[in-house]
Amino acid sequence: ERDSLGLNIPNYVEREEFSLDDLKNWMAFSKNKVKLFDYDIFDVVNFVNSFSAFQEETEIVVKNLHGDLHPKNVYITKLFDPRLIDFRWSHRGHALKDYVLMESSLFLFSLPHLKTPIEKMLTAITIAVDQFIEPKDDSLPNALSSALRLIALIRKEAAKFCIWNSKEAEYYCSLFLVILGLIQIKGANTLAGLYWCLKLAKRIEEIYRNDKNAFKPCGRVSFLKEGMTDDKREENTIERD
């Protein structure tokens, strides 16, 4: 089967896990490389160094985080009231991290357990990348349609902490880096993650080509709320990464 990017999808996609070697072999077989800004993401050292240098030139919002936000860490009470659990990884960091962790966990960990067909999942991922605001497709299976609606809510909340000229670029850069790390975790749907990285890399570069100022902050922004005490003001101001 050949998807919209011209990639050959291997016949062994039903396997639960892929190793990094599996991915490299697939990339060699399909004659494709996963690149962002001309760097091969599987050349880990060079990629991390180059992308980290890029990040250091940007500004982000820093806040207190849950640190491991995914569906299994959301507990629903008998009154259907959601509660967060497991704060072992809580820390102070990039405000978008919790949001992109939740979004990426849907496709990489939650949906695969529902035996979601891989081709439908790749279609949903394509929609999620192409439609940054309110991705939607009611023709997909219920689980995927619901996932897209949840992603729309996640992004709406995350956008409040985006300060780049392009909220889409800021969110997608964060999402790209998180997915890149998650696909190497045991149990992740690595094929979906790899496909997602490819689509995001193409979209991020497209935004950059169209507007090189898209990755720059749109000015000093404050998220100070009315009545906020002085000790809370520092927590909600922008910090340099």
Short mmCIF file of C-alpha atoms in Angstrom, two decimals:
data_model
loop_
_atom_site.label_atom_id
_atom_site.label_comp_id
_atom_site.label_asym_id
_atom_site.label_seq_id
_atom_site.Cartn_x
_atom_site.Cartn_y
_atom_site.Cartn_z
CA GLU A 1 0.00 0.00 0.00
CA ARG A 2 1.25 3.51 -0.79
CA ASP A 3 0.17 6.51 1.22
CA SER A 4 -0.11 10.16 0.15
CA LEU A 5 3.58 10.81 0.82
CA GLY A 6 4.64 8.04 -1.54
CA LEU A 7 5.86 5.79 1.27
CA ASN A 8 5.69 2.04 0.99
CA ILE A 9 3.83 0.79 4.04
CA PRO A 10 5.32 -2.61 4.98
CA ASN A 11 3.14 -5.67 5.37
CA TYR A 12 4.15 -6.18 8.99
CA VAL A 13 2.31 -3.14 10.33
CA GLU A 14 0.21 -5.40 12.58
CA ARG A 15 3.21 -6.03 14.82
CA GLU A 16 2.78 -4.42 18.20
CA GLU A 17 6.30 -2.99 18.36
CA PHE A 18 9.00 -1.70 16.08
CA SER A 19 12.62 -1.20 16.99
CA LEU A 20 14.70 1.74 15.80
CA ASP A 21 16.50 -0.71 13.49
CA ASP A 22 13.14 -1.71 11.99
CA LEU A 23 12.43 1.93 11.25
CA LYS A 24 15.84 2.52 9.69
CA ASN A 25 15.41 -0.57 7.52
CA TRP A 26 12.00 0.63 6.43
CA MET A 27 13.31 4.08 5.60
CA ALA A 28 16.11 2.52 3.53
CA PHE A 29 13.62 0.23 1.80
CA SER A 30 11.21 3.04 0.96
CA LYS A 31 14.07 5.35 -0.08
CA ASN A 32 12.87 8.06 2.25
CA LYS A 33 14.50 10.01 5.04
CA VAL A 34 12.73 11.77 7.84
CA LYS A 35 14.21 15.26 7.84
CA LEU A 36 13.50 18.60 9.42
CA PHE A 37 15.49 21.60 8.25
CA ASP A 38 17.80 19.28 6.25
CA TYR A 39 18.73 17.18 9.29
CA ASP A 40 18.01 13.44 9.34
CA ILE A 41 16.15 12.82 12.60
CA PHE A 42 17.67 9.34 12.90
CA ASP A 43 21.13 10.91 13.03
CA VAL A 44 20.23 11.54 16.65
CA VAL A 45 23.30 13.48 17.85
CA ASN A 46 23.43 15.93 14.95
CA PHE A 47 19.67 16.35 14.91
CA VAL A 48 19.32 17.07 18.62
CA ASN A 49 22.26 19.48 18.56
CA SER A 50 20.94 21.38 15.55
CA PHE A 51 17.33 21.53 16.73
CA SER A 52 18.35 22.47 20.27
CA ALA A 53 20.32 25.40 18.83
CA PHE A 54 17.20 26.44 16.95
CA GLN A 55 15.11 26.27 20.11
CA GLU A 56 17.55 28.38 22.09
CA GLU A 57 16.79 31.31 19.80
CA THR A 58 13.10 31.26 20.64
CA GLU A 59 10.99 32.27 23.60
CA ILE A 60 8.43 30.04 25.25
CA VAL A 61 6.01 30.12 28.16
CA VAL A 62 7.19 28.15 31.18
CA LYS A 63 4.78 26.83 33.83
CA ASN A 64 4.25 24.01 36.29
CA LEU A 65 3.46 20.74 34.49
CA HIS A 66 1.96 17.35 35.25
CA GLY A 67 4.79 15.92 33.15
CA ASP A 68 3.17 12.62 32.14
CA LEU A 69 -0.27 13.60 30.92
CA HIS A 70 -1.98 10.83 28.96
CA PRO A 71 -5.41 9.12 29.09
CA LYS A 72 -4.35 6.51 31.67
CA ASN A 73 -3.49 9.29 34.10
CA VAL A 74 -6.97 10.79 33.94
CA TYR A 75 -9.33 9.16 36.44
CA ILE A 76 -13.10 9.56 36.00
CA THR A 77 -15.16 9.45 39.21
CA LYS A 78 -18.58 7.85 39.54
CA LEU A 79 -20.02 11.32 39.01
CA PHE A 80 -18.06 11.60 35.73
CA ASP A 81 -15.74 14.16 37.25
CA PRO A 82 -12.17 13.96 35.82
CA ARG A 83 -9.19 13.81 38.19
CA LEU A 84 -5.48 13.73 37.40
CA ILE A 85 -3.30 11.06 39.01
CA ASP A 86 0.41 10.13 39.08
CA PHE A 87 2.43 13.29 39.60
CA ARG A 88 5.83 11.57 39.72
CA TRP A 89 7.04 13.49 36.66
CA SER A 90 5.67 16.90 37.60
CA HIS A 91 8.13 19.71 36.98
CA ARG A 92 8.46 23.22 35.62
CA GLY A 93 8.87 23.42 31.86
CA HIS A 94 7.48 24.35 28.45
CA ALA A 95 3.77 25.09 28.85
CA LEU A 96 2.83 23.10 25.73
CA LYS A 97 4.38 19.84 26.91
CA ASP A 98 1.32 18.47 28.75
CA TYR A 99 -0.93 19.26 25.79
CA VAL A 100 1.24 17.60 23.14
CA LEU A 101 1.80 14.61 25.43
CA MET A 102 -1.94 14.07 25.70
CA GLU A 103 -2.51 14.47 21.96
CA SER A 104 0.34 12.19 20.89
CA SER A 105 -0.65 9.51 23.41
CA LEU A 106 -4.03 9.12 21.74
CA PHE A 107 -2.60 7.86 18.45
CA LEU A 108 0.54 6.19 19.74
CA PHE A 109 -0.87 4.28 22.72
CA SER A 110 -4.64 4.52 23.26
CA LEU A 111 -6.16 3.99 19.80
CA PRO A 112 -3.95 1.00 18.85
CA HIS A 113 -5.48 -0.95 21.77
CA LEU A 114 -8.88 -0.46 20.15
CA LYS A 115 -7.62 -2.33 17.07
CA THR A 116 -8.04 0.80 14.96
CA PRO A 117 -7.19 0.03 11.27
CA ILE A 118 -3.80 1.52 10.46
CA GLU A 119 -4.95 3.12 7.21
CA LYS A 120 -7.78 4.92 9.02
CA MET A 121 -5.40 6.06 11.72
CA LEU A 122 -3.00 7.51 9.13
CA THR A 123 -5.93 9.34 7.54
CA ALA A 124 -6.84 10.83 10.92
CA ILE A 125 -3.23 11.90 11.48
CA THR A 126 -3.19 13.60 8.09
CA ILE A 127 -6.34 15.52 9.03
CA ALA A 128 -4.87 16.43 12.42
CA VAL A 129 -1.83 17.99 10.70
CA ASP A 130 -3.62 19.65 7.79
CA GLN A 131 -6.34 21.17 9.98
CA PHE A 132 -4.67 22.81 12.95
CA ILE A 133 -7.86 24.46 14.19
CA GLU A 134 -10.67 22.03 14.92
CA PRO A 135 -9.58 18.95 12.92
CA LYS A 136 -12.69 16.99 12.05
CA ASP A 137 -13.92 14.11 9.89
CA ASP A 138 -17.15 12.41 10.94
CA SER A 139 -16.75 9.76 8.22
CA LEU A 140 -13.98 8.09 10.23
CA PRO A 141 -14.68 5.36 12.81
CA ASN A 142 -16.15 6.71 16.06
CA ALA A 143 -12.92 6.30 18.03
CA LEU A 144 -10.96 8.38 15.52
CA SER A 145 -13.68 11.03 15.14
CA SER A 146 -13.79 11.37 18.91
CA ALA A 147 -10.00 11.58 19.06
CA LEU A 148 -10.01 14.45 16.55
CA ARG A 149 -12.65 16.31 18.56
CA LEU A 150 -10.57 15.86 21.70
CA ILE A 151 -7.47 17.11 19.85
CA ALA A 152 -9.42 20.22 18.84
CA LEU A 153 -10.17 20.93 22.53
CA ILE A 154 -6.54 20.27 23.53
CA ARG A 155 -5.21 22.68 20.90
CA LYS A 156 -7.72 25.35 21.83
CA GLU A 157 -6.42 25.35 25.41
CA ALA A 158 -2.76 25.04 24.33
CA ALA A 159 -3.08 28.05 22.02
CA LYS A 160 -3.46 30.27 25.09
CA PHE A 161 0.21 29.62 25.84
CA CYS A 162 1.54 29.99 22.27
CA ILE A 163 3.48 33.21 21.74
CA TRP A 164 5.10 32.72 18.33
CA ASN A 165 3.73 34.61 15.35
CA SER A 166 2.45 31.23 14.17
CA LYS A 167 0.68 29.30 16.92
CA GLU A 168 0.55 26.34 14.54
CA ALA A 169 4.34 26.34 14.12
CA GLU A 170 4.98 26.57 17.86
CA TYR A 171 2.58 23.77 18.70
CA TYR A 172 3.76 21.51 15.87
CA CYS A 173 7.44 21.92 16.78
CA SER A 174 6.64 20.80 20.32
CA LEU A 175 4.45 17.96 19.09
CA PHE A 176 7.15 16.80 16.67
CA LEU A 177 9.81 16.54 19.38
CA VAL A 178 7.52 14.67 21.79
CA ILE A 179 6.42 12.14 19.15
CA LEU A 180 10.04 11.61 18.15
CA GLY A 181 10.80 10.56 21.71
CA LEU A 182 7.64 8.50 22.27
CA ILE A 183 8.02 6.28 19.19
CA GLN A 184 11.01 4.63 20.83
CA ILE A 185 9.01 3.58 23.90
CA LYS A 186 7.89 -0.03 24.12
CA GLY A 187 4.26 -0.42 23.13
CA ALA A 188 4.04 2.72 20.99
CA ASN A 189 2.47 2.54 17.55
CA THR A 190 5.74 3.39 15.88
CA LEU A 191 4.47 3.35 12.31
CA ALA A 192 1.81 5.93 13.15
CA GLY A 193 4.42 7.99 14.97
CA LEU A 194 6.86 7.89 12.09
CA TYR A 195 4.16 8.89 9.62
CA TRP A 196 3.13 11.71 11.97
CA CYS A 197 6.74 12.97 12.16
CA LEU A 198 6.93 13.02 8.37
CA LYS A 199 3.71 15.01 8.01
CA LEU A 200 4.68 17.45 10.77
CA ALA A 201 8.18 17.97 9.34
CA LYS A 202 6.69 18.83 5.95
CA ARG A 203 4.17 21.24 7.48
CA ILE A 204 6.73 22.95 9.76
CA GLU A 205 9.09 23.56 6.83
CA GLU A 206 6.19 24.80 4.71
CA ILE A 207 5.29 27.37 7.37
CA TYR A 208 8.94 28.46 7.61
CA ARG A 209 9.30 28.86 3.83
CA ASN A 210 6.16 30.99 3.68
CA ASP A 211 7.05 33.20 6.65
CA LYS A 212 10.45 33.09 8.37
CA ASN A 213 9.07 35.29 11.14
CA ALA A 214 6.53 32.62 12.05
CA PHE A 215 8.95 31.14 14.61
CA LYS A 216 9.61 34.42 16.38
CA PRO A 217 7.65 35.56 19.42
CA CYS A 218 4.98 38.14 18.67
CA GLY A 219 6.23 40.43 21.47
CA ARG A 220 6.36 40.22 25.23
CA VAL A 221 3.16 38.59 26.38
CA SER A 222 1.87 38.29 29.91
CA PHE A 223 -0.61 35.72 31.14
CA LEU A 224 -1.27 37.60 34.35
CA LYS A 225 -4.78 37.10 35.61
CA GLU A 226 -6.80 39.70 37.45
CA GLY A 227 -6.18 39.44 41.16
CA MET A 228 -3.05 37.32 40.79
CA THR A 229 -0.63 37.68 43.69
CA ASP A 230 2.96 38.81 43.17
CA ASP A 231 4.40 35.36 43.88
CA LYS A 232 2.21 33.92 41.11
CA ARG A 233 3.13 36.59 38.58
CA GLU A 234 6.63 35.23 38.14
CA GLU A 235 5.26 31.75 37.38
CA ASN A 236 3.18 33.03 34.49
CA THR A 237 5.65 35.28 32.69
CA ILE A 238 7.63 34.26 29.64
CA GLU A 239 11.06 32.79 30.13
CA ARG A 240 13.82 32.11 27.63
CA ASP A 241 14.34 28.39 27.03
#
